[in-house]
Structures are given as C-alpha cells and as structure tokens.
Amino acid sequence: QVQLIDSGGGLAQAGGSLRLSCALSGRTFNVYVMGWFRQAPGKEREFVAAISRITTSTYYVDSVKGRFTISRNNAGNTVYLQMNSLKPEDTAVYYCALCGRDCRLYDRSTYDYWGQGTQVTVSS
C-alpha cells in the first residue's frame, strides 16, 4: 500500500502563488504517474496536472497551462504543484493522486491512491 500526505494549500489573492506538496511513502515501486485533481464546490473532481514518475513528462489541463508547474524530486517520492498567477476559479480542494501502469491521465477512476486533499482559496 501507499500513503500520501498532500499539503501546502491556503489563502492567496488573485495573481498570487502557492506550492502544493505530496509526500509518498510505503510501497511506491508500482507508481508510474503522479497527479493532481481538484474539486470546487458543486463541481466534479477534475484533472489538473500529472507527471510521469520515470520520464518526468508533464501534462496539464488547458486552464492551468502556463501558470501551474508539476514536478517531482529526484527520488520520485514527492510531487509538487507550483501554482502561479492564481485566479479565483482555481479555488478548490486539491488532491494528490497516484496511478499505475493502467493509468489514463484524465480518468480519475484509474488512479489507485488519493491524498486527503488540501484547500486552495483564491480571493478576487
């Protein structure tokens, strides 16, 4: 099993920045993709960004391209989401998620493990 701790959320003004972190522990050898989803009030949980644990190839939803950057540390046991130029519409609970070989990036049902979520609130 894999344990996740996602953190770094908080309050920011429009145009500000936050950095989310997700620390992995346990049996992580079968983790191929590390990603972030978010869920705003009354909305479905949506894909935000993902990174290949091995190649570090990155993927983003269109609404955050150019503003958010996903990365991982050298050991592959921590994933980050640097969020710049924040907008009020970025307000949501952000969840770190892990996917194995059967991963389909935008399909949350294919992710095997989830963090507890960290709240991001952006004021106008």
Backbone as a chain_set.jsonl record, in Angstrom:
{"seq": "QVQLIDSGGGLAQAGGSLRLSCALSGRTFNVYVMGWFRQAPGKEREFVAAISRITTSTYYVDSVKGRFTISRNNAGNTVYLQMNSLKPEDTAVYYCALCGRDCRLYDRSTYDYWGQGTQVTVSS", "coords": {"N": [[0.826, -1.183, 0.0], [0.271, 2.352, -0.424], [0.943, 5.429, 1.076], [-0.193, 8.753, 1.22], [0.507, 12.183, 1.716], [-0.8, 15.182, 1.276], [-0.246, 18.646, 1.005], [0.121, 22.196, 1.652], [-1.788, 23.944, 0.755], [-3.82, 26.929, 1.005], [-4.657, 30.368, 1.596], [-4.777, 32.771, -0.964], [-4.296, 35.756, -2.851], [-5.749, 36.885, -5.937], [-3.573, 36.474, -8.648], [-1.492, 35.735, -7.051], [0.668, 33.193, -5.542], [0.983, 29.697, -4.778], [2.378, 26.712, -3.412], [1.959, 23.364, -3.684], [2.505, 20.246, -2.058], [3.16, 16.746, -2.163], [3.763, 13.99, -0.372], [5.037, 10.772, -0.653], [4.843, 7.495, 0.667], [5.576, 4.12, 1.737], [4.876, 1.257, -0.313], [5.918, 2.14, -3.184], [6.832, 1.359, -5.653], [5.316, 0.595, -7.84], [4.159, 2.846, -8.822], [3.494, 4.865, -11.482], [2.569, 7.264, -12.508], [2.085, 10.462, -11.185], [-0.231, 12.699, -9.958], [-2.407, 15.609, -9.879], [-5.639, 16.44, -8.878], [-8.606, 18.456, -8.706], [-11.38, 19.756, -6.862], [-14.038, 21.797, -6.954], [-16.595, 23.569, -5.098], [-19.728, 22.06, -5.571], [-18.97, 20.999, -7.995], [-17.649, 18.494, -10.261], [-14.87, 16.347, -9.547], [-11.873, 17.219, -11.078], [-9.241, 16.694, -13.452], [-6.019, 18.14, -13.099], [-3.13, 18.279, -13.343], [-0.328, 16.191, -14.228], [2.5, 14.012, -13.809], [4.969, 11.947, -15.214], [6.502, 9.479, -13.348], [8.911, 8.294, -14.004], [9.94, 9.376, -16.488], [9.468, 12.074, -16.244], [7.794, 13.502, -17.906], [5.237, 15.867, -18.464], [1.811, 16.887, -17.958], [-1.066, 18.884, -18.478], [-4.199, 20.37, -17.646], [-6.007, 22.507, -19.841], [-6.748, 24.982, -18.706], [-4.843, 25.66, -16.806], [-2.397, 25.745, -17.976], [0.764, 27.186, -18.488], [0.599, 28.552, -16.128], [0.646, 26.821, -13.914], [2.983, 24.458, -12.59], [4.055, 21.196, -12.538], [6.118, 18.956, -10.75], [8.684, 16.647, -9.657], [10.684, 15.247, -6.99], [14.109, 14.006, -6.969], [14.17, 11.386, -6.017], [11.659, 10.53, -6.543], [9.604, 10.414, -4.731], [8.186, 12.544, -3.889], [5.883, 14.888, -5.004], [5.241, 17.983, -6.569], [3.217, 20.893, -6.941], [3.474, 23.81, -8.353], [1.839, 26.767, -8.236], [1.14, 29.545, -9.947], [0.148, 32.941, -10.719], [-2.503, 32.893, -9.764], [-6.041, 32.426, -9.961], [-9.412, 33.337, -9.053], [-11.11, 31.256, -9.879], [-9.535, 29.045, -9.546], [-9.966, 28.167, -7.04], [-10.479, 25.497, -4.915], [-10.605, 22.165, -3.516], [-7.644, 20.474, -3.552], [-6.303, 17.446, -4.669], [-3.817, 15.066, -4.319], [-2.858, 12.336, -6.352], [-2.209, 8.936, -7.323], [-1.135, 6.759, -9.92], [-0.99, 3.646, -11.649], [0.347, 1.273, -14.037], [-1.877, 1.037, -15.674], [-2.859, 3.548, -16.056], [-4.95, 6.207, -17.073], [-4.731, 9.412, -17.893], [-6.638, 11.563, -17.555], [-8.749, 10.318, -16.385], [-10.163, 9.831, -13.459], [-10.938, 7.494, -12.239], [-9.001, 5.619, -12.731], [-6.892, 6.093, -11.081], [-5.087, 5.011, -8.265], [-4.505, 5.645, -5.605], [-5.161, 8.192, -3.204], [-4.673, 11.415, -1.79], [-5.66, 13.223, 1.2], [-6.595, 15.687, 0.542], [-6.145, 19.201, 0.046], [-6.967, 22.472, 0.841], [-7.37, 25.131, -1.393], [-7.76, 28.499, -1.677], [-8.627, 31.292, -3.473], [-8.804, 34.672, -3.53], [-10.616, 37.402, -4.977]], "CA": [[0.0, 0.0, 0.0], [0.949, 3.629, -0.499], [0.363, 6.5, 1.864], [0.023, 10.08, 0.67], [0.213, 13.357, 2.51], [-0.775, 16.377, 0.449], [-0.214, 19.822, 1.851], [0.556, 23.43, 1.019], [-2.895, 24.815, 0.412], [-4.016, 28.095, 1.834], [-5.33, 31.514, 1.004], [-3.965, 33.634, -1.804], [-5.011, 36.729, -3.66], [-5.61, 36.728, -7.377], [-2.238, 36.819, -9.089], [-0.515, 35.203, -6.129], [1.231, 31.866, -5.769], [1.034, 28.682, -3.749], [3.076, 25.495, -3.8], [1.449, 22.17, -3.056], [3.418, 19.121, -1.978], [2.572, 15.441, -1.893], [4.802, 13.068, 0.05], [4.674, 9.368, -0.819], [5.537, 6.513, 1.475], [5.083, 2.776, 1.546], [5.314, 0.532, -1.499], [5.697, 3.05, -4.3], [7.516, 0.875, -6.849], [4.363, 0.436, -8.932], [3.593, 4.142, -9.175], [4.023, 5.35, -12.75], [2.118, 8.631, -12.727], [1.667, 11.219, -10.017], [-1.054, 13.772, -10.478], [-3.242, 16.452, -9.036], [-7.01, 16.743, -9.242], [-9.22, 19.448, -7.836], [-12.826, 19.729, -6.809], [-14.653, 23.023, -6.476], [-17.936, 23.325, -4.56], [-20.762, 21.774, -6.544], [-18.397, 20.553, -9.254], [-16.995, 17.202, -10.292], [-13.428, 16.365, -9.406], [-11.291, 17.313, -12.399], [-7.805, 16.584, -13.63], [-5.279, 19.39, -13.173], [-1.786, 18.077, -13.866], [0.273, 14.906, -13.911], [3.888, 13.844, -14.206], [5.49, 10.59, -15.237], [7.498, 9.319, -12.3], [10.161, 7.859, -14.596], [10.431, 10.265, -17.533], [9.111, 13.441, -15.843], [6.885, 14.147, -18.841], [4.174, 16.542, -17.731], [0.536, 17.065, -18.638], [-1.864, 19.884, -17.796], [-5.466, 20.803, -18.189], [-5.787, 23.753, -20.57], [-6.987, 26.162, -17.898], [-3.709, 25.981, -15.941], [-1.163, 25.761, -18.754], [1.47, 28.448, -18.394], [0.508, 29.09, -14.778], [0.994, 25.784, -12.949], [4.077, 23.577, -12.948], [4.168, 19.993, -11.724], [7.467, 18.419, -10.737], [8.948, 15.661, -8.622], [12.058, 15.23, -6.529], [14.933, 13.005, -7.639], [13.81, 10.058, -5.546], [10.332, 10.196, -7.025], [8.689, 10.198, -3.618], [7.49, 13.782, -3.593], [5.421, 15.614, -6.179], [4.916, 19.362, -6.268], [2.447, 21.682, -7.885], [3.699, 25.236, -8.197], [0.704, 27.465, -8.808], [1.375, 30.971, -10.083], [-0.912, 33.71, -11.368], [-3.744, 32.255, -9.33], [-7.314, 33.048, -10.269], [-10.477, 32.86, -8.158], [-11.641, 29.993, -10.357], [-8.674, 27.962, -9.083], [-10.396, 27.782, -5.702], [-10.94, 24.11, -4.876], [-9.795, 21.229, -2.766], [-6.704, 19.818, -4.447], [-5.984, 16.1, -4.242], [-2.75, 14.303, -4.936], [-3.312, 11.011, -6.735], [-1.194, 8.086, -7.925], [-1.648, 5.863, -10.946], [-0.071, 2.603, -12.068], [0.522, 1.04, -15.468], [-3.157, 1.162, -16.37], [-3.293, 4.916, -15.89], [-5.451, 7.11, -18.097], [-4.431, 10.641, -17.169], [-7.805, 12.381, -17.228], [-9.782, 9.464, -15.816], [-9.866, 9.671, -12.045], [-11.214, 6.13, -11.807], [-7.817, 4.8, -12.932], [-5.909, 6.407, -10.051], [-5.191, 3.991, -7.232], [-4.35, 6.202, -4.269], [-5.536, 9.594, -3.101], [-4.448, 12.143, -0.563], [-6.868, 13.68, 1.882], [-6.987, 16.957, -0.04], [-5.705, 20.429, 0.675], [-7.826, 23.55, 0.361], [-6.799, 26.317, -2.017], [-8.753, 29.547, -1.816], [-8.079, 32.467, -4.141], [-9.731, 35.786, -3.438], [-10.579, 38.342, -6.084]], "C": [[0.866, 1.241, 0.0], [0.192, 4.631, 0.359], [0.747, 7.84, 1.253], [-0.287, 11.132, 1.714], [0.327, 14.557, 1.59], [-0.958, 17.597, 1.344], [0.159, 21.042, 1.018], [-0.553, 24.368, 0.613], [-3.016, 25.966, 1.38], [-4.774, 29.16, 1.089], [-4.341, 32.331, 0.193], [-4.865, 34.631, -2.51], [-4.83, 36.418, -5.135], [-4.254, 37.259, -7.831], [-1.137, 36.28, -8.206], [-0.1, 33.787, -6.462], [1.081, 30.988, -4.542], [1.787, 27.487, -4.302], [2.537, 24.325, -2.999], [2.503, 21.073, -3.087], [2.639, 17.853, -1.683], [3.711, 14.478, -1.601], [4.286, 11.64, -0.001], [5.483, 8.503, 0.13], [4.894, 5.154, 1.268], [5.635, 2.156, 0.272], [4.974, 1.32, -2.754], [6.291, 2.565, -5.62], [6.597, 0.764, -8.052], [3.653, 1.73, -9.308], [4.268, 4.653, -10.435], [3.697, 6.812, -13.004], [1.688, 9.229, -11.395], [0.922, 12.446, -10.52], [-1.783, 14.552, -9.415], [-4.613, 16.612, -9.676], [-7.52, 17.831, -8.32], [-10.734, 19.347, -7.931], [-13.331, 21.014, -6.167], [-16.048, 22.706, -5.949], [-18.962, 23.129, -5.668], [-20.27, 21.266, -7.878], [-17.824, 19.143, -9.124], [-15.499, 17.378, -10.09], [-12.792, 16.296, -10.793], [-9.774, 17.198, -12.367], [-7.17, 17.96, -13.736], [-3.928, 19.195, -13.858], [-1.286, 16.702, -13.472], [1.704, 14.876, -14.419], [4.233, 12.366, -14.201], [6.597, 10.47, -14.207], [8.867, 8.992, -12.873], [10.74, 8.893, -15.548], [10.285, 11.743, -17.204], [8.333, 14.196, -16.914], [5.694, 14.699, -18.074], [2.958, 16.783, -18.609], [-0.318, 18.014, -17.803], [-3.218, 20.047, -18.456], [-5.266, 22.2, -18.785], [-5.866, 24.988, -19.674], [-5.812, 26.553, -17.005], [-2.391, 26.037, -16.698], [-0.54, 27.153, -18.724], [1.447, 29.069, -17.023], [0.971, 28.087, -13.717], [2.149, 24.947, -13.491], [4.11, 22.398, -11.993], [5.59, 19.462, -11.84], [7.571, 17.356, -9.663], [10.391, 15.781, -8.159], [12.798, 14.065, -7.179], [14.565, 11.58, -7.246], [12.447, 9.609, -6.044], [9.328, 9.937, -5.932], [8.007, 11.474, -3.141], [7.11, 14.451, -4.906], [4.954, 16.99, -5.743], [4.002, 19.941, -7.341], [2.66, 23.148, -7.546], [2.607, 25.975, -8.947], [0.978, 28.962, -8.775], [0.194, 31.623, -10.788], [-2.287, 33.145, -11.031], [-4.958, 33.11, -9.647], [-8.37, 32.549, -9.291], [-11.053, 31.519, -8.593], [-10.741, 28.799, -10.059], [-9.065, 27.474, -7.689], [-11.02, 26.387, -5.727], [-10.149, 23.371, -3.815], [-8.935, 20.471, -3.768], [-6.266, 18.488, -3.848], [-4.798, 15.555, -5.019], [-3.258, 12.892, -5.223], [-2.21, 10.264, -7.476], [-1.839, 7.073, -8.851], [-0.576, 4.856, -11.33], [0.005, 2.471, -13.573], [-0.748, 1.231, -16.281], [-3.697, 2.577, -16.35], [-3.826, 5.529, -17.175], [-5.534, 8.472, -17.429], [-5.657, 11.39, -16.68], [-8.909, 11.615, -16.524], [-9.46, 9.172, -14.359], [-10.11, 8.263, -11.535], [-10.01, 5.214, -11.962], [-6.714, 5.094, -11.917], [-6.162, 5.541, -8.817], [-5.174, 4.543, -5.811], [-4.6, 7.694, -4.299], [-5.128, 10.172, -1.761], [-5.755, 12.631, 0.024], [-7.393, 14.999, 1.33], [-6.471, 18.134, 0.753], [-6.436, 21.594, 0.016], [-7.006, 24.691, -0.207], [-7.921, 27.315, -2.226], [-8.081, 30.789, -2.385], [-9.137, 33.554, -4.123], [-9.552, 36.724, -4.618], [-10.09, 39.697, -5.632]], "O": [[2.039, 1.199, 0.371], [-1.039, 4.668, 0.363], [1.883, 8.032, 0.821], [-1.225, 10.992, 2.498], [1.426, 14.915, 1.168], [-1.723, 17.576, 2.308], [0.472, 20.93, -0.168], [-0.285, 25.484, 0.167], [-2.393, 25.975, 2.442], [-5.442, 28.897, 0.089], [-3.206, 32.553, 0.615], [-6.047, 34.373, -2.735], [-3.865, 35.761, -5.527], [-3.842, 38.353, -7.446], [0.037, 36.357, -8.568], [-0.456, 33.244, -7.508], [1.055, 31.474, -3.411], [1.83, 27.275, -5.513], [2.646, 24.301, -1.773], [3.295, 20.983, -4.026], [1.593, 17.885, -1.035], [4.526, 14.184, -2.475], [3.225, 11.335, 0.543], [6.665, 8.755, 0.365], [3.808, 5.046, 0.698], [6.735, 2.494, -0.167], [3.886, 1.185, -3.314], [6.255, 3.295, -6.61], [7.068, 0.835, -9.187], [2.657, 1.708, -10.031], [5.483, 4.851, -10.454], [4.471, 7.519, -13.649], [1.016, 8.583, -10.591], [1.401, 13.148, -11.41], [-1.778, 14.211, -8.232], [-4.726, 16.886, -10.871], [-6.93, 18.094, -7.272], [-11.288, 18.913, -8.941], [-13.081, 21.28, -4.991], [-16.626, 21.682, -6.313], [-19.05, 23.937, -6.592], [-21.061, 21.113, -8.809], [-17.552, 18.666, -8.022], [-14.932, 18.421, -10.417], [-13.127, 15.42, -11.591], [-9.122, 17.558, -11.387], [-7.717, 18.85, -14.387], [-3.622, 19.871, -14.839], [-1.76, 16.115, -12.499], [2.073, 15.613, -15.334], [3.84, 11.625, -13.3], [7.529, 11.275, -14.197], [9.884, 9.372, -12.293], [11.911, 9.253, -15.429], [10.928, 12.579, -17.838], [8.222, 15.42, -16.838], [5.202, 14.066, -17.14], [3.058, 16.871, -19.833], [-0.298, 17.959, -16.573], [-3.363, 19.882, -19.667], [-4.453, 22.98, -18.291], [-5.116, 25.944, -19.876], [-5.784, 27.672, -16.493], [-1.36, 26.352, -16.103], [-1.222, 28.161, -18.909], [2.189, 30.015, -16.76], [1.613, 28.467, -12.738], [2.275, 24.753, -14.7], [4.185, 22.578, -10.778], [6.193, 19.515, -12.912], [6.657, 17.182, -8.857], [11.226, 16.353, -8.86], [12.191, 13.237, -7.857], [14.646, 10.668, -8.069], [12.119, 8.425, -5.971], [8.3, 9.305, -6.173], [7.333, 11.48, -2.111], [7.934, 14.562, -5.814], [4.347, 17.146, -4.684], [4.025, 19.518, -8.497], [2.101, 23.663, -6.578], [2.468, 25.823, -10.16], [1.041, 29.569, -7.706], [-0.649, 30.946, -11.376], [-3.124, 32.946, -11.911], [-4.91, 34.339, -9.608], [-8.238, 31.45, -8.753], [-11.447, 30.72, -7.744], [-11.138, 27.658, -10.293], [-8.539, 26.466, -7.217], [-11.969, 26.133, -6.469], [-9.16, 23.877, -3.285], [-9.452, 19.893, -4.724], [-5.906, 18.41, -2.674], [-4.789, 15.586, -6.25], [-4.003, 12.322, -4.426], [-1.386, 10.867, -8.164], [-2.943, 6.591, -8.599], [0.612, 5.179, -11.335], [-0.241, 3.431, -14.304], [-0.681, 1.556, -17.467], [-4.883, 2.785, -16.605], [-3.223, 5.384, -18.238], [-6.321, 8.666, -16.503], [-5.714, 11.807, -15.523], [-9.906, 12.207, -16.109], [-8.586, 8.358, -14.062], [-9.554, 7.872, -10.51], [-9.992, 4.129, -11.381], [-5.697, 4.4, -11.902], [-7.302, 5.365, -8.387], [-5.775, 3.954, -4.912], [-4.296, 8.374, -5.279], [-5.223, 9.51, -0.727], [-6.819, 12.476, -0.574], [-8.524, 15.385, 1.626], [-6.369, 18.078, 1.979], [-6.51, 21.685, -1.209], [-6.06, 25.162, 0.424], [-8.919, 27.01, -2.879], [-7.088, 31.274, -1.843], [-10.238, 33.371, -4.644], [-8.465, 36.824, -5.188], [-9.994, 40.62, -6.441]]}, "num_chains": 1, "name": "protein.A"}
